[in-house]
């Protein structure tokens, strides 16, 4: 025991690190399985590093025989750097991601089998320029392969959103170790996703001279190798005496299976996780592993790191009460010895547009912008914020630079409508939008029109030379007149005409019904385009502004570490902390979304068994956002968006009940009194 105290006392003198009682237990509990449940801001990385140092210095372990696995390369790098600072005289420990470990195992498996392989994921910038083609001219990038297979199976081009959902579907199925025969039972909005996924797996095995490998394959090949090859399993089991896994709430079933096999002999496993921060079920994360830890490891010790060192008391108490909404969790009570500080603040605006303008006004007064974050659920929220902040001259860093907005087909459609106002003589332009405007022009009629080469108006050519139905004549003549009337029109007004008089919004609604697109998402893109167009004089200005913002989005990713406001999704903010946090777009339909009342997905169509409800995951996501703040947390909503009423997020209402119980009770009492005075009744 003296050695234990000597180690901790020495590190306190050398580093100024003083551990609390639970952290000390976590450091000293070195043998056998340990589940360390670490609340936000509880010092888990410091505890892990101290534990590793203790195992080496006091237990005499060889540093090369300790494996520390984390979720991301950034986390692995941070832990490696922290260990070097804490223990500069010790040799390095093997810190890596789970994918890095899996790839090492998979690479050996393929080498043993004499199988040549090629990785087909990670070169996204090259996918459209031909550099991702192999010697036979076959596409060797995952996204290109899936694009081609989708077109072969469904007979049409895949959208960026469908491609994202398809890749998520495949990753989910493989990370959850769902057999290929059962892939059709996994819910997705992508047509024939199971068939496409099976063709994709077949193509990777047989469609090229080399075995094609994506990131998910690294995991599945590694797990299968350890399961089926006793010699390989024994080799990797002998390599490590201690294994630690960080951010284990983000780990998938196949990743858990790899780790479980590695420690099966000695069982010296330390799992660091927080079930309250499990927010990645959609890509196969399996938090129930943590809840059932004792079933896998009956002799495991479980420690609760509940002291928050990050945030003031008002934020900690509110977040702690909020997360208790969830039932599928360990009973924890996060607390802090920091000052009481401010309680979370609430803002509700009459209109959506006022949200970004309010933030601009607030943050123009801040000097240390790098300690401020604006968090949102969906990347689409960042476009309007980016537009407003740029116009105000406030620098920002984009944590998740997602350029899909600017390449989205709805954006391209609007630009093509605008191009038609400059010239109506280009049949190729009309071909791109003819199914999306009033006029009901068929594909056959469009093909006939394209054969006419007289440099006249496409609408005149349709009326004079193409066989039309009687009901088409007037809409086509009206379309010609509308496009002519739009020449020189300000872009915001032009978008309104495109949406209404030219029938584009109705066309989108029909596409949503037919193809399963989310109407709210597509209409949201149109609304955002109107926001960008606001105040611009010409359609040329609008096109230039879009191009400028697209470039700005790319460059904003390079402002990391500069004095700039951070824009981030709730998901990507996990692990970060700021003095001031503003959570925006807190309305029902966004968080929680309409999908959040359903089961974690992609998921089995019948609801499956043992699935985590998405509503609980949405609660955890909101909790992650709140616990990023040290001193100032502001929750922002609005009552109207694009002329339609919006309901405040039920999570925000719950937070009001927690933070302002007396005020909420008084408000409720006033509503009852008003209803009774008006002669109303309550059921």
GROMACS .gro file of C-alpha atoms in nm, residues 35 68-72 96-99 101-102 171-172 174-177 219 243-260 269-275 277-291 293 297 574 612 617:
model
   64
   35UNK     CA    1  -1.568  -0.089  -1.617
   68UNK     CA    2  -0.464   0.128  -2.533
   69UNK     CA    3  -0.743   0.147  -2.790
   70UNK     CA    4  -0.946   0.460  -2.855
   71UNK     CA    5  -1.213   0.574  -3.099
   72UNK     CA    6  -1.031   0.825  -3.320
   96UNK     CA    7  -0.404   0.321  -3.150
   97UNK     CA    8  -0.755   0.322  -3.291
   98UNK     CA    9  -0.956   0.001  -3.307
   99UNK     CA   10  -0.940   0.021  -3.687
  101UNK     CA   11  -0.548  -0.276  -3.460
  102UNK     CA   12  -0.802  -0.455  -3.679
  171UNK     CA   13  -2.159  -0.011  -4.217
  172UNK     CA   14  -2.439  -0.066  -3.964
  174UNK     CA   15  -2.146  -0.522  -4.078
  175UNK     CA   16  -2.068  -0.357  -3.744
  176UNK     CA   17  -2.371  -0.524  -3.589
  177UNK     CA   18  -2.254  -0.856  -3.741
  219UNK     CA   19  -1.304  -0.510  -3.863
  243UNK     CA   20  -0.578  -0.383  -2.266
  244UNK     CA   21  -0.757  -0.050  -2.215
  245UNK     CA   22  -1.039   0.081  -2.434
  246UNK     CA   23  -1.153   0.443  -2.429
  247UNK     CA   24  -1.486   0.591  -2.551
  248UNK     CA   25  -1.623   0.237  -2.541
  249UNK     CA   26  -1.983   0.358  -2.566
  250UNK     CA   27  -1.902   0.432  -2.931
  251UNK     CA   28  -1.773   0.082  -3.000
  252UNK     CA   29  -1.970  -0.153  -3.226
  253UNK     CA   30  -2.053  -0.519  -3.173
  254UNK     CA   31  -1.775  -0.640  -3.403
  255UNK     CA   32  -1.524  -0.413  -3.228
  256UNK     CA   33  -1.631  -0.545  -2.887
  257UNK     CA   34  -1.589  -0.899  -3.021
  258UNK     CA   35  -1.228  -0.829  -3.127
  259UNK     CA   36  -1.136  -0.688  -2.786
  260UNK     CA   37  -1.313  -0.969  -2.599
  269UNK     CA   38  -0.937  -0.527  -1.948
  270UNK     CA   39  -1.018  -0.169  -1.851
  271UNK     CA   40  -1.320  -0.031  -2.035
  272UNK     CA   41  -1.366   0.346  -2.004
  273UNK     CA   42  -1.705   0.467  -2.119
  274UNK     CA   43  -2.017   0.668  -2.045
  275UNK     CA   44  -2.344   0.503  -2.139
  277UNK     CA   45  -2.289   0.966  -2.408
  278UNK     CA   46  -2.363   0.681  -2.647
  279UNK     CA   47  -2.482   0.862  -2.962
  280UNK     CA   48  -2.373   0.647  -3.256
  281UNK     CA   49  -2.625   0.362  -3.280
  282UNK     CA   50  -2.686   0.455  -3.645
  283UNK     CA   51  -2.336   0.336  -3.731
  284UNK     CA   52  -2.348   0.022  -3.521
  285UNK     CA   53  -2.241   0.134  -3.173
  286UNK     CA   54  -2.371  -0.104  -2.908
  287UNK     CA   55  -2.419   0.063  -2.566
  288UNK     CA   56  -2.604  -0.241  -2.429
  289UNK     CA   57  -2.259  -0.403  -2.407
  290UNK     CA   58  -2.187  -0.166  -2.118
  291UNK     CA   59  -2.520  -0.230  -1.947
  293UNK     CA   60  -2.090  -0.588  -1.879
  297UNK     CA   61  -1.734  -1.042  -1.703
  574UNK     CA   62  -1.831   1.524  -2.808
  612UNK     CA   63  -3.233   0.109  -2.801
  617UNK     CA   64  -3.035   0.845  -2.794
   0.00000   0.00000   0.00000
